[in-house]
Short mmCIF file of C-alpha atoms and ligand atoms in Angstrom, two decimals:
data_model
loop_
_atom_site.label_atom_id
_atom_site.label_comp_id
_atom_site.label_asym_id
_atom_site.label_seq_id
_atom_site.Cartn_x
_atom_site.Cartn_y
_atom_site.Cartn_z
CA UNK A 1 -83.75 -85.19 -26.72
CA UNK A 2 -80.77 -87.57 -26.32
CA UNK A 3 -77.84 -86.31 -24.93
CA UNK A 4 -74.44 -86.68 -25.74
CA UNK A 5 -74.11 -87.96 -21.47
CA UNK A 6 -76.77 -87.61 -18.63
CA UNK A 7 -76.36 -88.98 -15.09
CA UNK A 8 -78.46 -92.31 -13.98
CA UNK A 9 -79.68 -91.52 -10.65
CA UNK A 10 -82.31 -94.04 -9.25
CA UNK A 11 -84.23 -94.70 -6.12
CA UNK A 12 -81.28 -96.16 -3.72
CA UNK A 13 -78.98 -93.11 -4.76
CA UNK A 14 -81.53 -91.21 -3.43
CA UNK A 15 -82.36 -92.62 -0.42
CA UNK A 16 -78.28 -92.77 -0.12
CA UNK A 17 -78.37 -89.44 0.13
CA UNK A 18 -81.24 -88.87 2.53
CA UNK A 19 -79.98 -91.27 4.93
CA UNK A 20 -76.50 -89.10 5.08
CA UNK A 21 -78.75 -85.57 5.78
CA UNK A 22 -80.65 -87.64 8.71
CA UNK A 23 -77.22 -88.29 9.73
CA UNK A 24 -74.53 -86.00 12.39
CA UNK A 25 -72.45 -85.04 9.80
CA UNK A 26 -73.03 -83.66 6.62
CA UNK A 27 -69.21 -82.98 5.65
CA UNK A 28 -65.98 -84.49 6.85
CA UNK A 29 -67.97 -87.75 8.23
CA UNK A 30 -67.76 -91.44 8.62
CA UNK A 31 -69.04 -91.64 4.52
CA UNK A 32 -66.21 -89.61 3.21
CA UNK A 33 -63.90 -92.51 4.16
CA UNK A 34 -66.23 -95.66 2.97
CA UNK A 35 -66.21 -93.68 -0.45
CA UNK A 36 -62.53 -93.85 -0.78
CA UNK A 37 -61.75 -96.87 0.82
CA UNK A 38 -64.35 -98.74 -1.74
CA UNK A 39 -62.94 -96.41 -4.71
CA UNK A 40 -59.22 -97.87 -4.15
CA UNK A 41 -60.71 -101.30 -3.99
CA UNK A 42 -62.53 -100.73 -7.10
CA UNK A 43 -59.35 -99.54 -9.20
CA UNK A 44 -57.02 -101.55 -7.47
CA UNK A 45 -55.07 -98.44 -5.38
CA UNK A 46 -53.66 -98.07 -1.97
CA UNK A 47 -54.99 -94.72 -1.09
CA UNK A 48 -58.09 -92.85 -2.75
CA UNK A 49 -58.69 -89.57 -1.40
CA UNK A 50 -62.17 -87.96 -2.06
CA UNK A 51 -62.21 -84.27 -3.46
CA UNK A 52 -64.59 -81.35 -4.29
CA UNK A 53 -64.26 -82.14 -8.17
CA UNK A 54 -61.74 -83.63 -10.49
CA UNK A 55 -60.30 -80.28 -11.07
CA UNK A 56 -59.26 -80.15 -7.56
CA UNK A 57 -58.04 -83.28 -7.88
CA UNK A 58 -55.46 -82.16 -10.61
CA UNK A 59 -54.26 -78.96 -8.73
CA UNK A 60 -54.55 -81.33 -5.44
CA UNK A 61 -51.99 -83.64 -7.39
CA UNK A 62 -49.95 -80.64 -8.10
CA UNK A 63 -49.52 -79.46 -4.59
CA UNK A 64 -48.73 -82.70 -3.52
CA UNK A 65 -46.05 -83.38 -5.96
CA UNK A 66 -44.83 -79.53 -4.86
CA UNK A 67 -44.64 -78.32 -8.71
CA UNK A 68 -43.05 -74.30 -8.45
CA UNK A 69 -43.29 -71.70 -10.65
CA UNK A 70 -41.41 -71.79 -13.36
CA UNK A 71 -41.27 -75.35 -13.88
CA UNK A 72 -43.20 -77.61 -16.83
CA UNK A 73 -45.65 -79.65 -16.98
CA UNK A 74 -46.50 -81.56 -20.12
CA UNK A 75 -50.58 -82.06 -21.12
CA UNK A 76 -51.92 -83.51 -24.63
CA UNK A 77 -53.74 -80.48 -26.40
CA UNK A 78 -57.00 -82.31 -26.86
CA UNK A 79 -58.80 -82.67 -23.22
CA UNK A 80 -60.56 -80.54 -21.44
CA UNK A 81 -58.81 -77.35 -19.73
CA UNK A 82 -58.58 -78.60 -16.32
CA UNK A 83 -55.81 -80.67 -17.34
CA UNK A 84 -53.58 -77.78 -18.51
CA UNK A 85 -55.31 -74.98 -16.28
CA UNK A 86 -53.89 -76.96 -12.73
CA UNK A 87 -50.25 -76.56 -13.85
CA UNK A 88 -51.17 -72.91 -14.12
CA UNK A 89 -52.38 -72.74 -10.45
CA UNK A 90 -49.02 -73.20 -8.81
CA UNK A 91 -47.40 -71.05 -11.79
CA UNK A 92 -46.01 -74.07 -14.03
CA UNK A 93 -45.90 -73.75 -17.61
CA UNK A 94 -47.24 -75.89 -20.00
CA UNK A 95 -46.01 -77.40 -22.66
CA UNK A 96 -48.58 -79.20 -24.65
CA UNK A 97 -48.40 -82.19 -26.51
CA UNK A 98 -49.61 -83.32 -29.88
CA UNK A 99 -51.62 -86.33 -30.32
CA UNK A 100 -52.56 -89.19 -32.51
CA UNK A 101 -55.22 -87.92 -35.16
CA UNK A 102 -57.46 -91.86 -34.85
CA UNK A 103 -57.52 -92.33 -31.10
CA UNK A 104 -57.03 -88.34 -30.02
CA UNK A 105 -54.00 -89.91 -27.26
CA UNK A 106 -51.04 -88.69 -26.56
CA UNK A 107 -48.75 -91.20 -28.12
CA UNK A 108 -44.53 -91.89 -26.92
CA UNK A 109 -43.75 -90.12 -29.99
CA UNK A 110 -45.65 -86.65 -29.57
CA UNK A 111 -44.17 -87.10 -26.09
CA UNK A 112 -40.99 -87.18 -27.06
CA UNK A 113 -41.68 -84.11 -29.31
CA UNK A 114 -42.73 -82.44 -26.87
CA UNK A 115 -39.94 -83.16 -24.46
CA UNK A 116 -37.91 -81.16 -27.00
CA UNK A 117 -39.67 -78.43 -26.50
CA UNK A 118 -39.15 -78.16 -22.45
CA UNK A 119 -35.68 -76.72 -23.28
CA UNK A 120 -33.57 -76.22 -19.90
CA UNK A 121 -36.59 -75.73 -17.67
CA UNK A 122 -37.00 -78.46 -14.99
CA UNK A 123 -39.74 -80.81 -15.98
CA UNK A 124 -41.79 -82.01 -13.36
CA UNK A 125 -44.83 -83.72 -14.26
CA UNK A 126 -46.71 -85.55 -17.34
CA UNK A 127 -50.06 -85.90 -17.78
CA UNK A 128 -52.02 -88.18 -20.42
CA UNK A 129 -55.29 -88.00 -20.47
CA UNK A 130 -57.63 -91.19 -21.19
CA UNK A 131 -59.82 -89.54 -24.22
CA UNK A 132 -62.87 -91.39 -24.16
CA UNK A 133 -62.24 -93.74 -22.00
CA UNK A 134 -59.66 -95.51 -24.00
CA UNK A 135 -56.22 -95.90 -21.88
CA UNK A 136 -53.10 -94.35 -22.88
CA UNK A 137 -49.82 -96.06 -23.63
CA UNK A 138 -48.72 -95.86 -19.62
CA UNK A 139 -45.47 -98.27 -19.62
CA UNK A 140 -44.08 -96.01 -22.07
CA UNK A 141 -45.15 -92.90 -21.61
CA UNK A 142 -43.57 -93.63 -18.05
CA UNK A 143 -40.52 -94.07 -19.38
CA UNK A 144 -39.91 -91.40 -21.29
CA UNK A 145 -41.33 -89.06 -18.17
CA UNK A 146 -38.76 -90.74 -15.72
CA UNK A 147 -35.66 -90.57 -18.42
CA UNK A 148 -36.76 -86.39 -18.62
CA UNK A 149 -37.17 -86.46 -14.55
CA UNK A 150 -40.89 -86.43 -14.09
CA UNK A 151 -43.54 -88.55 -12.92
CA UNK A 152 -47.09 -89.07 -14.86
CA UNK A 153 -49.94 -87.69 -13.46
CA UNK A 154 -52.95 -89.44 -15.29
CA UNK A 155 -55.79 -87.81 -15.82
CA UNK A 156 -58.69 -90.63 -15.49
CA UNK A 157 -62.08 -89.01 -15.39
CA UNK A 158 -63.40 -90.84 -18.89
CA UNK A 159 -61.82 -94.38 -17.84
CA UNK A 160 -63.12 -95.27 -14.45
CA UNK A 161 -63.77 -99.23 -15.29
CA UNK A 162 -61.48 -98.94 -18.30
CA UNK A 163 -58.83 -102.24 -18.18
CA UNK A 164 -55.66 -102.46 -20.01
CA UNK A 165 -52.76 -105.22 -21.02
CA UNK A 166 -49.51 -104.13 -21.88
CA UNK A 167 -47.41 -107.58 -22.75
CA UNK A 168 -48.80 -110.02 -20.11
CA UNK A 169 -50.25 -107.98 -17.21
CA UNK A 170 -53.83 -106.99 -16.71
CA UNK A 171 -54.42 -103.32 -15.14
CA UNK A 172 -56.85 -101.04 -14.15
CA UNK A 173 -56.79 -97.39 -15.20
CA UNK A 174 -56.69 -95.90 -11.28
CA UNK A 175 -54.26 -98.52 -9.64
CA UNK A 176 -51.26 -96.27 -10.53
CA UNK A 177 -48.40 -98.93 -11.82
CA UNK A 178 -46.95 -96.42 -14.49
CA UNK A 179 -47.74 -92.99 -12.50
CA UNK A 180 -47.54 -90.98 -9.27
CA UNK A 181 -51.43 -90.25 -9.25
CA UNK A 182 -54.46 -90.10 -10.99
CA UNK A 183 -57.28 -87.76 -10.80
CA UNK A 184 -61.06 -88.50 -11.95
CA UNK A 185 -64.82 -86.72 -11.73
CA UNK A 186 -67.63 -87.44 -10.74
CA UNK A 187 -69.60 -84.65 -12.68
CA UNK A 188 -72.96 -85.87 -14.23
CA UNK A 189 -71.70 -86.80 -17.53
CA UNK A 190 -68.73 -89.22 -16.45
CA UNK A 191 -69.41 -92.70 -15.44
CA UNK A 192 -70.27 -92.53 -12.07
CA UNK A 193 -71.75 -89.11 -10.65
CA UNK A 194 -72.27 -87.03 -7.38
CA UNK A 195 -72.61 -83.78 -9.27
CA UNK A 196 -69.73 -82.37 -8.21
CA UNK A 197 -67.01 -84.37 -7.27
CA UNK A 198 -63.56 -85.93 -7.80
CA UNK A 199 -60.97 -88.31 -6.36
CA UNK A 200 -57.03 -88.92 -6.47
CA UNK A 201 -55.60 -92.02 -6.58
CA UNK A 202 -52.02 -93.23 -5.32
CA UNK A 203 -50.30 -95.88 -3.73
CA UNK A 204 -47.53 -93.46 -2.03
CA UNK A 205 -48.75 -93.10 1.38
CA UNK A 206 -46.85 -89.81 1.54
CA UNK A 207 -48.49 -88.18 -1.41
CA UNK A 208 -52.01 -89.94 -0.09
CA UNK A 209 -50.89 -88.07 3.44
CA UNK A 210 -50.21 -84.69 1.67
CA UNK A 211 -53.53 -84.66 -0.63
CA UNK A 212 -55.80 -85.05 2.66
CA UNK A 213 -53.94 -81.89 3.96
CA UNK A 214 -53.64 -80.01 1.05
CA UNK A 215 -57.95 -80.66 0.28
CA UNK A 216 -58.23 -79.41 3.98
CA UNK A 217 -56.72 -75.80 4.50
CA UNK A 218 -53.33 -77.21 5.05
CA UNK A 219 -54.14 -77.90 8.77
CA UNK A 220 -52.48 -80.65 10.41
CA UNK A 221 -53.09 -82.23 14.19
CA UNK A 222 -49.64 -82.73 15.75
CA UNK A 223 -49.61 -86.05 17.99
CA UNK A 224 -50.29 -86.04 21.64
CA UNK A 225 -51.26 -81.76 21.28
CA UNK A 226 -54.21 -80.60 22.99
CA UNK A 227 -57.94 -81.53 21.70
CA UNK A 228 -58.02 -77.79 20.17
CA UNK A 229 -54.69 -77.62 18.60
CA UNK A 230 -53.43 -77.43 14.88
CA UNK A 231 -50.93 -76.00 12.71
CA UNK A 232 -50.26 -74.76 9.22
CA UNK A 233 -46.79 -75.59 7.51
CA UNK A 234 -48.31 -74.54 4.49
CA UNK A 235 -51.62 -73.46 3.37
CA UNK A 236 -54.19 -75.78 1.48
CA UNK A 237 -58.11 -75.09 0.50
CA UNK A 238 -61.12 -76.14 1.40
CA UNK A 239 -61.67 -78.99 -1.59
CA UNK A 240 -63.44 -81.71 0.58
CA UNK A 241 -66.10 -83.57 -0.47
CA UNK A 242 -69.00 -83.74 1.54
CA UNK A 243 -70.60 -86.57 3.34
CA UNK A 244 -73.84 -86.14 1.17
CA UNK A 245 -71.90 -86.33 -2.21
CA UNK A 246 -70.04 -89.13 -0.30
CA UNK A 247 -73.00 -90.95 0.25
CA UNK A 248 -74.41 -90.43 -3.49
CA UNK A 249 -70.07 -91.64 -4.87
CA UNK A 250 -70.73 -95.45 -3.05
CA UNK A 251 -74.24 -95.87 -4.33
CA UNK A 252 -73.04 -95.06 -7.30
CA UNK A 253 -70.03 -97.14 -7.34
CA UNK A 254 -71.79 -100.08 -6.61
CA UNK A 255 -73.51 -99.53 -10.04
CA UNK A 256 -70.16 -99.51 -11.83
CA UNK A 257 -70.10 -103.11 -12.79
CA UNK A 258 -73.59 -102.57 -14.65
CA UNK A 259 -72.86 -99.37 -15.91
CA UNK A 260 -69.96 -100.20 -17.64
CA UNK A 261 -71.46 -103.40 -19.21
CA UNK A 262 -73.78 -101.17 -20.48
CA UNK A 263 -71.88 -98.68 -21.78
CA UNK A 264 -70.18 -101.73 -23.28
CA UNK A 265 -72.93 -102.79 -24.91
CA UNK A 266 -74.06 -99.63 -26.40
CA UNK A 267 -70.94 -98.89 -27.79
CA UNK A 268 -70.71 -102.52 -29.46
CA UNK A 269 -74.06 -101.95 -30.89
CA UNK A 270 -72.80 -98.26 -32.00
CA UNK A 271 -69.97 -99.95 -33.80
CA UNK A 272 -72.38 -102.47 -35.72
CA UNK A 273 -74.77 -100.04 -36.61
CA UNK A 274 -72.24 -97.68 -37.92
CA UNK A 275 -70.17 -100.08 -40.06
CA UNK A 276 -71.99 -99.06 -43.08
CA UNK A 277 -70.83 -95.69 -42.79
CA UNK A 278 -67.41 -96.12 -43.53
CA UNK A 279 -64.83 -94.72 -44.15
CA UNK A 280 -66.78 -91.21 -44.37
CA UNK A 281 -67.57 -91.73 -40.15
CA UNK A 282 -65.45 -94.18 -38.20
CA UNK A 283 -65.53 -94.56 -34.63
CA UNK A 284 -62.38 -93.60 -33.17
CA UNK A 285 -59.72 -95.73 -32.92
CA UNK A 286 -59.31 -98.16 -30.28
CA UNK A 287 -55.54 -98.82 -29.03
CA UNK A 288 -54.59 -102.81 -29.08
CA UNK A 289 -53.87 -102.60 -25.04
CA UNK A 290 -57.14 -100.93 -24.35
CA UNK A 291 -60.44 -102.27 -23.46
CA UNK A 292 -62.11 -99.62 -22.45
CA UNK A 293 -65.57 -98.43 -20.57
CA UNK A 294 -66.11 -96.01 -23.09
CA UNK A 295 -67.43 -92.24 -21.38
CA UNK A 296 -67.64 -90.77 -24.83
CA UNK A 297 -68.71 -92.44 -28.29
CA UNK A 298 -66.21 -90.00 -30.29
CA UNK A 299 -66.86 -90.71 -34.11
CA UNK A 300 -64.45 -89.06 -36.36
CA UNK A 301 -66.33 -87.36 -39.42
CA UNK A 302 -64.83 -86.61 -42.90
CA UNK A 303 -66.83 -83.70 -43.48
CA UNK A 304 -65.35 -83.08 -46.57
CA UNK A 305 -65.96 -86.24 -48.21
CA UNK A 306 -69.80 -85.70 -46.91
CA UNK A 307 -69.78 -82.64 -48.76
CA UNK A 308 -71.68 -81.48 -45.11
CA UNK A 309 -70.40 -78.91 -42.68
CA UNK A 310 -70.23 -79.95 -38.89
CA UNK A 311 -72.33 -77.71 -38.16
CA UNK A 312 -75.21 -78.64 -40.42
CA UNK A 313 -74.62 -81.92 -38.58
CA UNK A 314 -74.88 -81.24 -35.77
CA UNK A 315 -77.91 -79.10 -36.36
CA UNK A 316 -79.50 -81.88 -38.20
CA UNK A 317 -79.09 -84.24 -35.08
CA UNK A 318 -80.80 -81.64 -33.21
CA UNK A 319 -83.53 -81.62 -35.04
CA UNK A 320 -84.17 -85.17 -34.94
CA UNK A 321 -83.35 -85.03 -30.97
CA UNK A 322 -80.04 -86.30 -31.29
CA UNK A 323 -77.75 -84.51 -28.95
CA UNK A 324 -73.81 -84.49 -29.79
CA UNK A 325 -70.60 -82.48 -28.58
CA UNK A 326 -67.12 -81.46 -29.75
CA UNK A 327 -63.68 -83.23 -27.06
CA UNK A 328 -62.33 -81.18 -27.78
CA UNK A 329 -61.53 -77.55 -29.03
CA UNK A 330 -57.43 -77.78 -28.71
CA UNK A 331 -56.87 -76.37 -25.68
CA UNK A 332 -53.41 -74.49 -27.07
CA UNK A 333 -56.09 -72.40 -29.03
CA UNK A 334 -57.36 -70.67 -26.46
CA UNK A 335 -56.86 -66.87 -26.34
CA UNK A 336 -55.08 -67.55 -22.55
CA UNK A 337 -52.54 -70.15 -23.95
CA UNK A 338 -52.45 -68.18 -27.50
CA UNK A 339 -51.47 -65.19 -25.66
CA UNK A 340 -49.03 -66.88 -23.37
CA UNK A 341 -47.22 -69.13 -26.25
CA UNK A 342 -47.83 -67.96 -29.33
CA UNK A 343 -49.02 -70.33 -32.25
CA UNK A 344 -48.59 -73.33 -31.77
CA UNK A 345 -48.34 -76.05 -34.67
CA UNK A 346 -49.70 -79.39 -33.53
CA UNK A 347 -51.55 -81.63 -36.82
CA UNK A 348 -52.72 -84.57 -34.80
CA UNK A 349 -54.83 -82.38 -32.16
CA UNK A 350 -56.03 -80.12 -35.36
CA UNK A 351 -56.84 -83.32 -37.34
CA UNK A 352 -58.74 -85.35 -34.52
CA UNK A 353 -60.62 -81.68 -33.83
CA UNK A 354 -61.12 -81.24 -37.53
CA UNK A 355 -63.42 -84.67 -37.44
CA UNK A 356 -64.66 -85.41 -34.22
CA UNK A 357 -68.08 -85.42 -32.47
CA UNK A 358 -69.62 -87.29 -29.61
CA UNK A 359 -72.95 -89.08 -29.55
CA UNK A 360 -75.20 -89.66 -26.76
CA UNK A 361 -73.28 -92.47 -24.31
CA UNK A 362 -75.17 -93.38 -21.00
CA UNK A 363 -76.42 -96.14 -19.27
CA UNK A 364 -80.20 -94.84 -19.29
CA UNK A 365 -80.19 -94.88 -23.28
CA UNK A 366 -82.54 -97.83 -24.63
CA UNK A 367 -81.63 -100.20 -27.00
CA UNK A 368 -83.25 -98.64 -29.62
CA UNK A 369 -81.79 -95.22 -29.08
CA UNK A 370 -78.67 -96.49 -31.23
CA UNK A 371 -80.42 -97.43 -34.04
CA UNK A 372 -82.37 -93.94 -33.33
CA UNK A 373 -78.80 -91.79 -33.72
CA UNK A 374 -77.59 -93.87 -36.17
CA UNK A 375 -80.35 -93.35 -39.07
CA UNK A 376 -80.27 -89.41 -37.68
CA UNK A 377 -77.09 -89.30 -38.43
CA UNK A 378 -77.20 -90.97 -42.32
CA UNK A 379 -80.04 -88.80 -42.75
CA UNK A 380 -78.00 -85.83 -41.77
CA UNK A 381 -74.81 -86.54 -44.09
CA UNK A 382 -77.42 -86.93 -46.80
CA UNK A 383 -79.57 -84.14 -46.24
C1 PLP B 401 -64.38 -83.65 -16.40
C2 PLP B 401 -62.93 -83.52 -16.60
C3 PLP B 401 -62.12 -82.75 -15.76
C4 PLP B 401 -62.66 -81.85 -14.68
O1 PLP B 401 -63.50 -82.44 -13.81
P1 PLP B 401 -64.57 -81.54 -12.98
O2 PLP B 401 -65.10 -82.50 -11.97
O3 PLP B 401 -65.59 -81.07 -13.95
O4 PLP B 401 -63.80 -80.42 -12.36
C5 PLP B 401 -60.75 -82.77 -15.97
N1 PLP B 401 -60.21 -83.48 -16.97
C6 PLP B 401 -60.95 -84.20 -17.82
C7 PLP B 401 -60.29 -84.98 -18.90
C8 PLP B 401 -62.34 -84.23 -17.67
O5 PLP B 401 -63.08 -84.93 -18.53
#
């Protein structure tokens, strides 16, 4: 069976890991700072600080930039619930936005709609999420945030390695140009894994200060106090990320550069192979500034025109080993955010959910494995 994202975990990773348990300290050691310290060189950030998964990271983000109850935060409708779920932690609403139908994005424009629908409530934070792996339209979605009184939040955990160039300048999703923070995973299906894990990014060495108390129970060591002492201005949790995972994150991110050439690869080969199937499947659509390390080959389906239901296709995959996945069920449609704010009408997120599914995308697949979905999925829109 392929599926739609594995992990690649080989023999150094491992004896990463080993070499951290033979070591003093299996949390809150030496590795937990070589981690981050390599992760902010690798995206081109001041400050990276290491977390217990990437949604820790997004309610980390949202301590640190204080959001209260009561106040909004915008998130596109098509990612996965983290992104809305962490405004709910600290009681925020949210307000989500539509996006583009082709690249699944939220877009300036379904920003601005849904800046409309904030009302007088204070605005706080807005978060665009990478889909895919391709970036989103930071410079402007920036603007509009800052002209409303907010500050993007980005949530990165498809783009780690993604690059983007809006007019002249080359940037790396992670270094934080256009936004206060952004968050990203390192759960086995994203492009670098420790299982469980995440990371914020910032170049505000106030914020950077804040997360690392905030991940830590809130407890703070006053200068010159006694060896014993702390304090708690305000409590935090316990979202650290161990030594061990630690250990397994800078392995891992020493793989990036081959990893993402290879997810590359596969995805140029995916786009060759499925030229023929046009314009009944098209890959979704990249944006001009992007050039993205794909995490998910998202293919957008006209199951009408096929005259097949997605289910049958998907089931037909399955049957020829082909694993694939739905990013994503709108999140607005779930019975929590249903119940909370009504029906919402948004036509890009219910036209990119209407046609999209994810084949398998991971550095472990073979060459061959494209050619291998491909045919299984002409024989599946035929059968
Ligand atoms: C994976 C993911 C998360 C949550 O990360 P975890 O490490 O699973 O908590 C949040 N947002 C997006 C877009 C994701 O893909």
């Amino acid at each position: 069976m392929l599926p739609y994202g594995r992990q690649t975990i080989e023999d150094d990773d491992i004896a990463a890991v080993v070499e951290a348990l033979r070591g003093d300290f299996l949390t809150t050691g030496p590795t937990v700072e070589a981690f981050e310290t390599a992760f902010a060189a690798t995206v081109g950030a001041r400050h990276a600080v290491a977390c217990a998964n990437g949604t820790a990271a997004l309610h980390l983000a949202m301590l640190a930039l204080d959001v209260q109850p009561g106040e909004v935060v915008i998130a596109p409708s098509i990612t996965f619930l983290a992104t809305a779920n962490c405004a709910r932690y600290v009681g925020a609403d949210v307000v989500f936005a539509d996006v583009d139908p082709d690249t699944g994005l939220m877009t300036p424009q379904t920003l601005a709609d849904a800046l409309e629908r904030v009302g007088e409530r204070r605005l706080r934070a807005v978060l665009p999420v990478h889909l895919r792996g391709d970036a989103a339209e930071l410079p402007a979605l920036a603007e509009l945030a800052a002209s409303a009184g907010a500050v993007l939040v980005e949530d990165a955990p498809h783009a780690l390695g993604t690059t983007m160039r809006f007019g002249n300048v080359a940037e790396t999703v992670g270094d934080v140009r256009h936004s206060a923070m952004a968050t990203f995973s390192f759960h086995p299906v994203k492009t670098i894994a420790t299982g469980e894990g995440g990371m914020v990014t910032t170049n505000d060495p106030a914020l950077a200060e804040r997360l690392r108390v905030l991940r830590s129970h809130g407890m703070v060591r006053p200068a010159g106090c006694e060896p014993w002492w702390y304090e708690m201005p305000e409590p935090g949790f316990n979202y650290r990320l161990p030594d061990i995972l630690c250990a397994l994150g800078l392995s891992q991110l020493r793989k990036l550069p081959r990893f993402a050439e290879r997810r590359r690869a596969l995805a140029a080969a995916y786009r060759e192979a499925l030229a023929p199937l046009a314009p009944v499947v098209r890959p979704a659509v990249q944006p001009r500034w992007s050039d993205p390390v794909l995490h998910l080959m998202t293919v957008l389906i006209d199951f009408e025109a096929a005259g097949r239901t997605r289910l049958e296709v998907v089931e037909a995959l399955k049957a020829r080993g082909v694993g694939s996945q739905v990013h994503y069920i709108p999140v607005h449609r779930q019975p929590y955010y249903r119940e909370l704010y009504g029906e919402l009408d948004l036509p890009g997120a219910e036209a990119w959910y209407a046609r999209c599914l994810s084949l398998p995308l991971y550095p472990g697949m073979a060459d061959d494995d494209v050619s291998v979905v491909v045919d299984a999925l002409k024989a599946a829109l035929r059968s």
